[in-house]
PDB file of C-alpha atoms in Angstrom:
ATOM      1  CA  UNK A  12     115.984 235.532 -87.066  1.00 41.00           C
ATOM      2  CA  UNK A  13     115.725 235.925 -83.291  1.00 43.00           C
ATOM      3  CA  UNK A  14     117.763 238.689 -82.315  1.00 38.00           C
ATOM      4  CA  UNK A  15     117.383 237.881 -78.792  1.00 41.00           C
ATOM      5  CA  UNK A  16     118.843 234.753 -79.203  1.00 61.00           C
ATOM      6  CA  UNK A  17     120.693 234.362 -82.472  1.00 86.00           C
ATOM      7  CA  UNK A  18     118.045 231.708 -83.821  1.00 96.00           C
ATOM      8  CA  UNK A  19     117.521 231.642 -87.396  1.00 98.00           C
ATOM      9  CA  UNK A  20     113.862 230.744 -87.639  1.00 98.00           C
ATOM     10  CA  UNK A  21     112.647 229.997 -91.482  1.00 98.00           C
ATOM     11  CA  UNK A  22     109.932 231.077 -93.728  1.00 97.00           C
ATOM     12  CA  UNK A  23     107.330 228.392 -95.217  1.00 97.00           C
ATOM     13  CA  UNK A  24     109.200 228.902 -98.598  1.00 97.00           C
ATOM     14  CA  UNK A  25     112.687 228.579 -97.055  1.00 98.00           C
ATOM     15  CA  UNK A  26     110.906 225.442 -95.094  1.00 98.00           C
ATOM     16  CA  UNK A  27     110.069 224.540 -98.338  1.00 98.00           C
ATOM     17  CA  UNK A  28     113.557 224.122 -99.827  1.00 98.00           C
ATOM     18  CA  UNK A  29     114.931 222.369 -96.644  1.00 98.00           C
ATOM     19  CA  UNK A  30     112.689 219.738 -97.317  1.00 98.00           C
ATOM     20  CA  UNK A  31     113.922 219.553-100.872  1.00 98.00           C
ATOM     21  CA  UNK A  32     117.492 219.396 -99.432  1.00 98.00           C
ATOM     22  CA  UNK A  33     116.091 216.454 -96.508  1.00 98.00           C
ATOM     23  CA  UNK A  34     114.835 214.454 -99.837  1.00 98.00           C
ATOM     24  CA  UNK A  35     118.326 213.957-101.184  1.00 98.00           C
ATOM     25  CA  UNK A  36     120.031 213.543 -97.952  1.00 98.00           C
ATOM     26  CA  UNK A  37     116.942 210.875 -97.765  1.00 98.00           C
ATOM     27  CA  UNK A  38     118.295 209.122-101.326  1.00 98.00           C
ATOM     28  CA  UNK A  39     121.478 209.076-100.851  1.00 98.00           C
ATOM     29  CA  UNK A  40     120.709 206.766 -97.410  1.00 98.00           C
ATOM     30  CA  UNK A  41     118.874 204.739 -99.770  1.00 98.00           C
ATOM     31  CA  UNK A  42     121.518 204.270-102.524  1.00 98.00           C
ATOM     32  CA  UNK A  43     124.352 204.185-100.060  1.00 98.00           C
ATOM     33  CA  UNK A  44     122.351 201.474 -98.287  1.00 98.00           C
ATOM     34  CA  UNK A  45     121.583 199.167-101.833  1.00 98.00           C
ATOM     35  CA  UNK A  46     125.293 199.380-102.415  1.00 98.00           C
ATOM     36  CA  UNK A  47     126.877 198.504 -99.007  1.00 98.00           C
ATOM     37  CA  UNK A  48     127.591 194.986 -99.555  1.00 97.00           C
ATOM     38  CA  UNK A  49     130.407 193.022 -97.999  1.00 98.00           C
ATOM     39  CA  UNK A  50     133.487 193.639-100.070  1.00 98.00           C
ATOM     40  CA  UNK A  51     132.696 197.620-100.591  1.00 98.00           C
ATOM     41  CA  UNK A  52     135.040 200.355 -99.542  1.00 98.00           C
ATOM     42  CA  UNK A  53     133.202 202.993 -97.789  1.00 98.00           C
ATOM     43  CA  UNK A  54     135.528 205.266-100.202  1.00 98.00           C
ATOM     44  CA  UNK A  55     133.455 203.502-102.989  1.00 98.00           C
ATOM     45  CA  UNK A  56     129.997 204.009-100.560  1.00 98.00           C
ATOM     46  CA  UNK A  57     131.302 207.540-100.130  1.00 98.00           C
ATOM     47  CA  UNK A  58     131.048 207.558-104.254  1.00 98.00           C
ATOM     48  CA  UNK A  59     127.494 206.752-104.592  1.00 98.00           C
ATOM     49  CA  UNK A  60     126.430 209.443-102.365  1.00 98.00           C
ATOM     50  CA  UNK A  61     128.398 211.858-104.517  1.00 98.00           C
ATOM     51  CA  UNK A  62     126.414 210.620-107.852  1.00 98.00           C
ATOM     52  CA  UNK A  63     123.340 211.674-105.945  1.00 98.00           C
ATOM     53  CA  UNK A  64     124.144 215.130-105.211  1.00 98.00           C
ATOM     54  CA  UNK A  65     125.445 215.707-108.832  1.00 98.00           C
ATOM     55  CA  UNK A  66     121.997 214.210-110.357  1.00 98.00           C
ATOM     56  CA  UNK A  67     120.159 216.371-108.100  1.00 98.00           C
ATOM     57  CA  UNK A  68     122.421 219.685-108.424  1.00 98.00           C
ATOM     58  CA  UNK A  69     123.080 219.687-105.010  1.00 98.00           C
ATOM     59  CA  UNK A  70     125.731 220.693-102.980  1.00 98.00           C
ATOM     60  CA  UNK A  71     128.188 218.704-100.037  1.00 98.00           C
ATOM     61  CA  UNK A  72     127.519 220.378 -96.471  1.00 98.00           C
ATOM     62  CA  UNK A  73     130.486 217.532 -95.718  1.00 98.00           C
ATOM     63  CA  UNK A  74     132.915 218.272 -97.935  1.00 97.00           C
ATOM     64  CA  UNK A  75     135.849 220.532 -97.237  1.00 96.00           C
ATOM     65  CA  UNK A  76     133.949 221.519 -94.065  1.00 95.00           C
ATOM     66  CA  UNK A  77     135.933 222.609 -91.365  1.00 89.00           C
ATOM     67  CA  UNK A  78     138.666 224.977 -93.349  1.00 84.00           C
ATOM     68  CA  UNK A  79     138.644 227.909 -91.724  1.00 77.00           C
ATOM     69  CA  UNK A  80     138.190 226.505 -88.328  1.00 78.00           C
ATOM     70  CA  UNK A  81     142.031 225.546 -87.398  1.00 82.00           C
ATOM     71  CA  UNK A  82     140.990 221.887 -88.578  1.00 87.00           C
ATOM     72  CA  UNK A  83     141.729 219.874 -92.234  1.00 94.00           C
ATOM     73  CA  UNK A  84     138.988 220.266 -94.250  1.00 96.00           C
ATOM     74  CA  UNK A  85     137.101 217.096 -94.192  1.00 97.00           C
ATOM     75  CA  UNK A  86     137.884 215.234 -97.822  1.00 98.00           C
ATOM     76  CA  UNK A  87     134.055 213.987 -98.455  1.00 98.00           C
ATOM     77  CA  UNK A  88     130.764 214.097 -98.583  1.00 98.00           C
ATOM     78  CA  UNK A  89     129.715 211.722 -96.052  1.00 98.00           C
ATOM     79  CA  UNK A  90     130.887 210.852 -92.813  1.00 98.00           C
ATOM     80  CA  UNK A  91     131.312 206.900 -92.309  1.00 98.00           C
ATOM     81  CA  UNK A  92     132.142 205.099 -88.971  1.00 98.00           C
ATOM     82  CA  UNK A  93     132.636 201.944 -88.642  1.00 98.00           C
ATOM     83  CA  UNK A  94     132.094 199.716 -85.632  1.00 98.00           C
ATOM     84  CA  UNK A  95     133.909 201.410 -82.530  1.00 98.00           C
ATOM     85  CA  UNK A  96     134.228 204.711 -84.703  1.00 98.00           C
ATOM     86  CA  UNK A  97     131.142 206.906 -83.002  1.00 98.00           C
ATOM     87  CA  UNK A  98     131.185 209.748 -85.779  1.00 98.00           C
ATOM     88  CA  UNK A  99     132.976 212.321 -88.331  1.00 98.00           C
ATOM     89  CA  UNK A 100     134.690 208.834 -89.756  1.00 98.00           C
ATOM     90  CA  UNK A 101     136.370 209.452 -92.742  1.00 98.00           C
ATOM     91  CA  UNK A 102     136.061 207.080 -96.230  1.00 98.00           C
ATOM     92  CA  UNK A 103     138.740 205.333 -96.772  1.00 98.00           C
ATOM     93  CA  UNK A 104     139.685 202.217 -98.896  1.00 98.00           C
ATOM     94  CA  UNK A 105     139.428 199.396 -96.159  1.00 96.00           C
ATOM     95  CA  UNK A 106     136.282 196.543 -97.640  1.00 98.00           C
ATOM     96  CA  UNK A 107     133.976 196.200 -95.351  1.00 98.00           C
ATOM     97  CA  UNK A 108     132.706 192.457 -93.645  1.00 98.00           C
ATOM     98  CA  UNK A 109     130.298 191.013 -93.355  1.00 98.00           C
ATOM     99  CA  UNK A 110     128.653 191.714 -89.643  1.00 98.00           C
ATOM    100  CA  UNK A 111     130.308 195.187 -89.872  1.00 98.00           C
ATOM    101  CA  UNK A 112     128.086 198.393 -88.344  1.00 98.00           C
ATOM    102  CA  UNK A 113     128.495 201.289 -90.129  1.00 98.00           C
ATOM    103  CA  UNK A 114     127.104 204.340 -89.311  1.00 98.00           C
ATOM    104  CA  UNK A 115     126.727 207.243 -92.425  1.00 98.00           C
ATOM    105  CA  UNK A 116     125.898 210.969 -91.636  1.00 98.00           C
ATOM    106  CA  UNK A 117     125.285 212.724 -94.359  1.00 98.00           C
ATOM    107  CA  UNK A 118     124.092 216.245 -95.617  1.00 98.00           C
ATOM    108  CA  UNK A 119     123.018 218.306 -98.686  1.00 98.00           C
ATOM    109  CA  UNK A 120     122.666 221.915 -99.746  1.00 98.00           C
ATOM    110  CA  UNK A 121     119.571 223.061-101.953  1.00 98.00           C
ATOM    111  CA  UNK A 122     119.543 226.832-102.826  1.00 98.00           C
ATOM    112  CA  UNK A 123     121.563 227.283 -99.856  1.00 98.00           C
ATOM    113  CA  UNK A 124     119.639 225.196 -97.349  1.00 98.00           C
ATOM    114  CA  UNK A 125     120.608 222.750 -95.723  1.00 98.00           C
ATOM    115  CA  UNK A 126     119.375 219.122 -94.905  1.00 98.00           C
ATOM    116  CA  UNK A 127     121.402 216.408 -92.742  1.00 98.00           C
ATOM    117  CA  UNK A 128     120.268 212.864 -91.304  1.00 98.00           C
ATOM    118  CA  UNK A 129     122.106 209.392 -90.092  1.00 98.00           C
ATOM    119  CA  UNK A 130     121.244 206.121 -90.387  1.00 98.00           C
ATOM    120  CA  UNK A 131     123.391 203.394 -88.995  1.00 98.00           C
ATOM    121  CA  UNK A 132     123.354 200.134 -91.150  1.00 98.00           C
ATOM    122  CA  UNK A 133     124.903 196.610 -91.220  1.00 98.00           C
ATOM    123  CA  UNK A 134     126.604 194.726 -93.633  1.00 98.00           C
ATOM    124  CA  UNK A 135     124.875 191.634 -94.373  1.00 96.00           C
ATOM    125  CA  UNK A 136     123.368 190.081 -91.200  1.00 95.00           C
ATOM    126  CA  UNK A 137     124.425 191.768 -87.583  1.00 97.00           C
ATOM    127  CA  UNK A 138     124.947 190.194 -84.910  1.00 98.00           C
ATOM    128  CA  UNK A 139     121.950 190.531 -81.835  1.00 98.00           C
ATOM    129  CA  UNK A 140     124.420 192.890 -79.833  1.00 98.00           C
ATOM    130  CA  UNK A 141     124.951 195.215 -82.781  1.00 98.00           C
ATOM    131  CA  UNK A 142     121.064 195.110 -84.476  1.00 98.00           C
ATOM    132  CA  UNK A 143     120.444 195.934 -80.601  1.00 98.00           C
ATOM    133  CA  UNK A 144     122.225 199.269 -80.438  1.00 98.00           C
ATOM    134  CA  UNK A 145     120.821 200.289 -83.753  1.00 98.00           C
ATOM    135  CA  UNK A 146     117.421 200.028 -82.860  1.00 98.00           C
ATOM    136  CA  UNK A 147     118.115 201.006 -79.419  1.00 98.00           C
ATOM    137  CA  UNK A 148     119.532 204.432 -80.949  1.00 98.00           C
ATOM    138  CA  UNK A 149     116.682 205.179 -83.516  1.00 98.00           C
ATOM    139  CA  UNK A 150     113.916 204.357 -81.376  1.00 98.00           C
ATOM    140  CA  UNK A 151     115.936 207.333 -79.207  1.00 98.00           C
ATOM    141  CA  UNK A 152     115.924 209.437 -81.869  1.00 98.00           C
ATOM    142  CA  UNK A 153     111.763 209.210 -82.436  1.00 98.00           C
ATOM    143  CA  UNK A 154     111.282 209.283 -79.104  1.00 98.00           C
ATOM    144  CA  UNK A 155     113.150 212.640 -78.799  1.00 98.00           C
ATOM    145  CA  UNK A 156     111.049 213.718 -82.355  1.00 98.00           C
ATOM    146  CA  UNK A 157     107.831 212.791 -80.627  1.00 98.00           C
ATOM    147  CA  UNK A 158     108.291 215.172 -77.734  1.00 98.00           C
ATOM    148  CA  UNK A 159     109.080 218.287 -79.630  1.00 98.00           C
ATOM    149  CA  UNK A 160     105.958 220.500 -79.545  1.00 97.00           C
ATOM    150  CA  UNK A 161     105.667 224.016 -79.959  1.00 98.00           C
ATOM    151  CA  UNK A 162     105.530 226.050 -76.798  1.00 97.00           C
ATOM    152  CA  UNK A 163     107.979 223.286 -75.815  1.00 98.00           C
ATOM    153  CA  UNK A 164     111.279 223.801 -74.685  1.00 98.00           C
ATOM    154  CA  UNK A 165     114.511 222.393 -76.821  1.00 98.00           C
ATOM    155  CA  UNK A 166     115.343 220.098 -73.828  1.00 98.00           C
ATOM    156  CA  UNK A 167     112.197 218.335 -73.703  1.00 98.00           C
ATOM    157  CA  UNK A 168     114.060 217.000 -76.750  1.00 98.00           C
ATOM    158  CA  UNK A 169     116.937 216.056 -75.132  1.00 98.00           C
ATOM    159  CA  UNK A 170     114.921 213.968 -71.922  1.00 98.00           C
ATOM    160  CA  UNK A 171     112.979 211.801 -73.816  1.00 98.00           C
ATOM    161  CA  UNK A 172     115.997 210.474 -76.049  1.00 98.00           C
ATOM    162  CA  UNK A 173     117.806 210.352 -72.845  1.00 98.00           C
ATOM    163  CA  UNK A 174     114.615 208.407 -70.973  1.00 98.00           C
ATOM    164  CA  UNK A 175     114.250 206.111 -74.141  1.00 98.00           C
ATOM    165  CA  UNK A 176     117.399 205.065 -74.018  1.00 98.00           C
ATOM    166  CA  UNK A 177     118.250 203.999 -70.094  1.00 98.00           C
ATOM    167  CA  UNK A 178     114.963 202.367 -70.036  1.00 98.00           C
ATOM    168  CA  UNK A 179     116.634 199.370 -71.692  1.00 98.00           C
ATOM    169  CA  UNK A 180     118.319 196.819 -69.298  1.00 97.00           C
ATOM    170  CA  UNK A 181     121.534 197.350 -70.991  1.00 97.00           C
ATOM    171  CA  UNK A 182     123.763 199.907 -69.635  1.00 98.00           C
ATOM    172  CA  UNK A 183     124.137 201.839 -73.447  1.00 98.00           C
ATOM    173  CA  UNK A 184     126.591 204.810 -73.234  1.00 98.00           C
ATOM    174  CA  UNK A 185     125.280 208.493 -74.288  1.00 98.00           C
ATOM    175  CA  UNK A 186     127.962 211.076 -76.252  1.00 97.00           C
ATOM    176  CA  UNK A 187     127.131 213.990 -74.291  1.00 95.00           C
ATOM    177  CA  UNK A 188     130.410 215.889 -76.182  1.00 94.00           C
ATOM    178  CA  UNK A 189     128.022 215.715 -79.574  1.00 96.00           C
ATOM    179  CA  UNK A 190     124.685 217.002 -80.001  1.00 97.00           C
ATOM    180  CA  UNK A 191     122.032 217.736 -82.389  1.00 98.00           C
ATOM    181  CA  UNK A 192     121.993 221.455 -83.536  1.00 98.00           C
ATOM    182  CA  UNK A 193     120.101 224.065 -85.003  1.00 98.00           C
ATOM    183  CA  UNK A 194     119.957 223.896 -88.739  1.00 98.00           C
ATOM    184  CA  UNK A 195     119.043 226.020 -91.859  1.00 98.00           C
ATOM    185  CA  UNK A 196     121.484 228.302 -93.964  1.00 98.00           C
ATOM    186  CA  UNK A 197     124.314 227.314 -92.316  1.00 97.00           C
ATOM    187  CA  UNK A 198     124.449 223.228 -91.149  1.00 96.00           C
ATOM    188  CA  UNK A 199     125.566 223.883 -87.370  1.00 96.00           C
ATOM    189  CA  UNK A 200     123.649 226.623 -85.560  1.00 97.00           C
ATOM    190  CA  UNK A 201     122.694 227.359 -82.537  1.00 97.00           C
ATOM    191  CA  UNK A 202     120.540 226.338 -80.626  1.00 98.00           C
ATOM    192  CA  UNK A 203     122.632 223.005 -79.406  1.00 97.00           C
ATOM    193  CA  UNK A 204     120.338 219.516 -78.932  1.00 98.00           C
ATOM    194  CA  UNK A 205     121.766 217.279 -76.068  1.00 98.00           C
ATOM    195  CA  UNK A 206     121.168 213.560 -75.981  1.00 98.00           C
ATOM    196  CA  UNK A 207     120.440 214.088 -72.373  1.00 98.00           C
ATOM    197  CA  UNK A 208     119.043 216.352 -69.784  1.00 97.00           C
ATOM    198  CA  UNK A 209     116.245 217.964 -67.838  1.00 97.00           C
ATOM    199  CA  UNK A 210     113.180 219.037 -69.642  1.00 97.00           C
ATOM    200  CA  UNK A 211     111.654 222.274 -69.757  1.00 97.00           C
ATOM    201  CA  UNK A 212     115.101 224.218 -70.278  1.00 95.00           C
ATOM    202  CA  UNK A 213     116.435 225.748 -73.328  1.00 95.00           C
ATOM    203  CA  UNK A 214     114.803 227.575 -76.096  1.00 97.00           C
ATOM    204  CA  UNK A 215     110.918 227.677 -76.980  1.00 97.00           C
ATOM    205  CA  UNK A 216     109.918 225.897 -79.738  1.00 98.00           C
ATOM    206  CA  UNK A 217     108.103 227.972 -82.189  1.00 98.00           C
ATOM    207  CA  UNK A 218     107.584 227.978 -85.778  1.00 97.00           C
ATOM    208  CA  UNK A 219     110.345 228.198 -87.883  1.00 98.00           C
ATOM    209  CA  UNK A 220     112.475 226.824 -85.955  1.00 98.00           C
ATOM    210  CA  UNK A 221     114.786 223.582 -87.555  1.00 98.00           C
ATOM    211  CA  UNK A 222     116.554 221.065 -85.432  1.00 98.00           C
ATOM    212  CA  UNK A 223     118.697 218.322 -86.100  1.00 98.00           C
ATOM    213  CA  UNK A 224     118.344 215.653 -83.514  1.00 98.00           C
ATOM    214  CA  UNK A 225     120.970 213.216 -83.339  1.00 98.00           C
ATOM    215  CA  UNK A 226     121.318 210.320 -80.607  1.00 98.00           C
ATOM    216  CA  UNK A 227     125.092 208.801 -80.816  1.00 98.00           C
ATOM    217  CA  UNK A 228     125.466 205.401 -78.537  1.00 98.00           C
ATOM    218  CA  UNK A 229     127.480 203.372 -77.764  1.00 98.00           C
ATOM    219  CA  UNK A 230     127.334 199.549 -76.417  1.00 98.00           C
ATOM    220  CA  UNK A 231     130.024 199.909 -73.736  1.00 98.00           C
ATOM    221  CA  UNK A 232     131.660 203.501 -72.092  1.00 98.00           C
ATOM    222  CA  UNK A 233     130.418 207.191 -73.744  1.00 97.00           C
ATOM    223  CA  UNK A 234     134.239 207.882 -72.913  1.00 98.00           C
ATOM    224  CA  UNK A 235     135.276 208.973 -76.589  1.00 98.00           C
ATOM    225  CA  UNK A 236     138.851 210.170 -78.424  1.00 98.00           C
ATOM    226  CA  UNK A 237     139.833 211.468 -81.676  1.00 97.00           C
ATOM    227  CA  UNK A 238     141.719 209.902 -83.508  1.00 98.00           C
ATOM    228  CA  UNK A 239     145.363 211.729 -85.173  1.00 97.00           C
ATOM    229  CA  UNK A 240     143.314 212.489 -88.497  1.00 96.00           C
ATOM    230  CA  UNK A 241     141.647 215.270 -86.450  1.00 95.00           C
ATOM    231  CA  UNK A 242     138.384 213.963 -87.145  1.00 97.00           C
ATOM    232  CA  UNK A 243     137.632 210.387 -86.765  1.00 98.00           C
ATOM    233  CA  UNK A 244     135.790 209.721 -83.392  1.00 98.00           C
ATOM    234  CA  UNK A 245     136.027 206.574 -81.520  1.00 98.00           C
ATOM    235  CA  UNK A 246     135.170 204.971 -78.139  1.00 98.00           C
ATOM    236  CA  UNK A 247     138.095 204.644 -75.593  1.00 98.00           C
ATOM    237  CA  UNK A 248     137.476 201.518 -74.765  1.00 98.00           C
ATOM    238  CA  UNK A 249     136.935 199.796 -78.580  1.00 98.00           C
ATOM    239  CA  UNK A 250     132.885 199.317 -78.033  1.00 98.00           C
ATOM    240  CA  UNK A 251     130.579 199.964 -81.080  1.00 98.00           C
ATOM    241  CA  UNK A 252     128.659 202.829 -81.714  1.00 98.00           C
ATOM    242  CA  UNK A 253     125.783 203.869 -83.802  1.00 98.00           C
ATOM    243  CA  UNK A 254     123.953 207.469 -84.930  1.00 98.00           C
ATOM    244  CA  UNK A 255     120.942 208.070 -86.002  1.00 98.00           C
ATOM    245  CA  UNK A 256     119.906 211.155 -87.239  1.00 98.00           C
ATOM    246  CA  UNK A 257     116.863 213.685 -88.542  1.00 98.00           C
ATOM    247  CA  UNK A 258     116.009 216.665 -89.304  1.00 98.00           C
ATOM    248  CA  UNK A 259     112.996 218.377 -88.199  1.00 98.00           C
ATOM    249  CA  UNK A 260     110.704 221.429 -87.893  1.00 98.00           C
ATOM    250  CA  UNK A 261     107.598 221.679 -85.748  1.00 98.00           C
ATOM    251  CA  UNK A 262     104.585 223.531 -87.971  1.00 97.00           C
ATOM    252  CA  UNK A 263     101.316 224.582 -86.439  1.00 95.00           C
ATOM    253  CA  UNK A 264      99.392 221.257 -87.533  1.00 96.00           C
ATOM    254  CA  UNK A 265     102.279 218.835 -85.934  1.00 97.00           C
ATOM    255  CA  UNK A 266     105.555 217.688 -86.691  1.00 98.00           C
ATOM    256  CA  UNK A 267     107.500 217.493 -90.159  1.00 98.00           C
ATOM    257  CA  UNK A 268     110.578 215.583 -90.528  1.00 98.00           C
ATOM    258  CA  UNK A 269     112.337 217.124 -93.650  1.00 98.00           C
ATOM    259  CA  UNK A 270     114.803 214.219 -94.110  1.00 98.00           C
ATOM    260  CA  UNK A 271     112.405 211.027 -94.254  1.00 98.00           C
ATOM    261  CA  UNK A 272     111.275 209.881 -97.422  1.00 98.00           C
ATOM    262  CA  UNK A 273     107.516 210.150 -96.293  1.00 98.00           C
ATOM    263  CA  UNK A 274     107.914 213.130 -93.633  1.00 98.00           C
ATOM    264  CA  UNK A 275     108.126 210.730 -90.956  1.00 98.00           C
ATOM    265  CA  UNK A 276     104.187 210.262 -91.394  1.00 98.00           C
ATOM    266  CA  UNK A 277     104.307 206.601 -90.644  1.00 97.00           C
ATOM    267  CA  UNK A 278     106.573 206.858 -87.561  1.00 97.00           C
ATOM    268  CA  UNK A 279     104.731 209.634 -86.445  1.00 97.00           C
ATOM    269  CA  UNK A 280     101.406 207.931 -86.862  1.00 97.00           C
ATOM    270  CA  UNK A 281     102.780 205.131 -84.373  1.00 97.00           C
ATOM    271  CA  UNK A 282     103.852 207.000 -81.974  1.00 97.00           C
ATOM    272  CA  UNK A 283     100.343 209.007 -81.850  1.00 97.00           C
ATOM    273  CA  UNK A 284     101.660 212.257 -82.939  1.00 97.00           C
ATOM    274  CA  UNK A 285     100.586 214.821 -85.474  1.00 96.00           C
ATOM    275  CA  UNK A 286     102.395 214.623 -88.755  1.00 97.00           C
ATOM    276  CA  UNK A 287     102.141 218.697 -90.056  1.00 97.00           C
ATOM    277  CA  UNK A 288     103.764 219.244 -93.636  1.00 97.00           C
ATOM    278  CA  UNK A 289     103.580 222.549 -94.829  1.00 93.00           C
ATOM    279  CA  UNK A 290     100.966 222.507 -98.308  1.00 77.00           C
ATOM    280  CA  UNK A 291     102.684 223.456-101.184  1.00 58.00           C
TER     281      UNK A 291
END
């Protein structure tokens, strides 16, 4: 921990069992995904990403979070938004259509550590609009993984997802209300990860340090509300939205993203950057 600045910076075993976390937060994605077929209640979605934390022994960093905070605990282990619903959407027993956008966040505990990603998915075929704003949104995301470096500052993070996307013709909206975060025994610490911003401010990045970088756009206006369940986030003026989400940790051989199936090694390899897992 950095006393100076309240940063909880992990140990290569503690690194260790984050990554175990990021590989369930990476299955459930996967299972969630093979089962979101038009028809589906993301209550029912919601369901299968339950059955993987149970086979794995692995706790909900979702559920009941927020008792204890002035707000209603949220009722389940993933969030789900749907369309013009930007983040913290809760299940709920509405089927899903074809064409639909639906954005899961997601997060596991393993030993106490935590893992949490977001992928943003379509039912059946999307339309060119909506497959847009995905990719638009995850390419963000890499881009702001690529430019995390150590001796780097946090907001070197925040610029390049920011750069990536306005260099699209498109004039994509940016949450700047929600950001990434720092991660580890707790899900939200400090330090915070804007989607936008000047480089070279904010913490160092050193070893040990775990972020969660987290790009929410929208097609139309970043102007966002909440809805009456306290929790459900939507855009003002009824645009879609999508989030995409990782979590990462900067070694001294390169970059490790705990919550991709493969580390983020391919990504990383097209991007030119150093992929640095930890040996076991």
């Amino acid at each position: 921990m950095s006393p100076s600045r309240g940063i909880e910076l992990k140990t290569p075993a503690q690194l260790r069992v984050m990554r175990r976390a990021g590989l369930v937060v990476a299955e459930a994605h996967e299972a969630v995904r093979a089962a979101a077929v038009p028809g589906v209640t993301t209550k029912e979605l919601d369901a299968v990403a339950a059955d993987v934390l149970a086979r794995n022994g692995a706790g909900s960093s979702f559920l009941h979070y927020g008792a204890g905070f002035g707000m209603p605990p949220f009722p389940a282990v993933t969030c789900m938004s749907v369309n013009n619903e930007i983040v913290h959407g809760i299940p709920n027993d509405r089927p899903l259509s074809e064409g639909d956008l639906v954005s899961m966040d997601f997060g596991a505990i393993v030993d106490g550590w935590h893992g949490d990603a977001a992928i943003t998915f379509g039912i059946g075929a999307l339309s060119a609009e909506r497959q847009a704003l995905s990719d638009v949104t995850r390419e963000s995301l890499w881009a702001g993984v690529a430019a995390a470096r150590l001796g780097g500052r946090v907001t070197d993070i925040s610029a390049a997802v920011e750069a990536s996307v306005r260099r699209h013709a498109h004039p994509y909206g940016i949450l700047e209300d929600y950001t990434g975060h720092g991660i580890g025994s707790a899900m939200h610490q400090t330090p915070d990860v804007p989607n936008y911003g000047r480089a070279g401010r904010g913490p160092k990045i050193v070893p040990g340090l775990c972020l969660a970088i987290e790009p929410m756009v929208t097609y139309g206006s970043p102007d966002a509300v909440t809805l009456d369940d306290e929790w459900t986030v939507v855009t003002r003026d009824g645009s879609d939205a999508a989030h995409w989400e990782h979590t990462i940790t900067v070694t001294k051989t390169g970059l490790w993203v705990l919550t991709a199936p493969d580390g983020g090694e391919e990504m990383l390899g097209r991007l030119g950057c150093k992929f640095g897992p930890l040996s076991d």
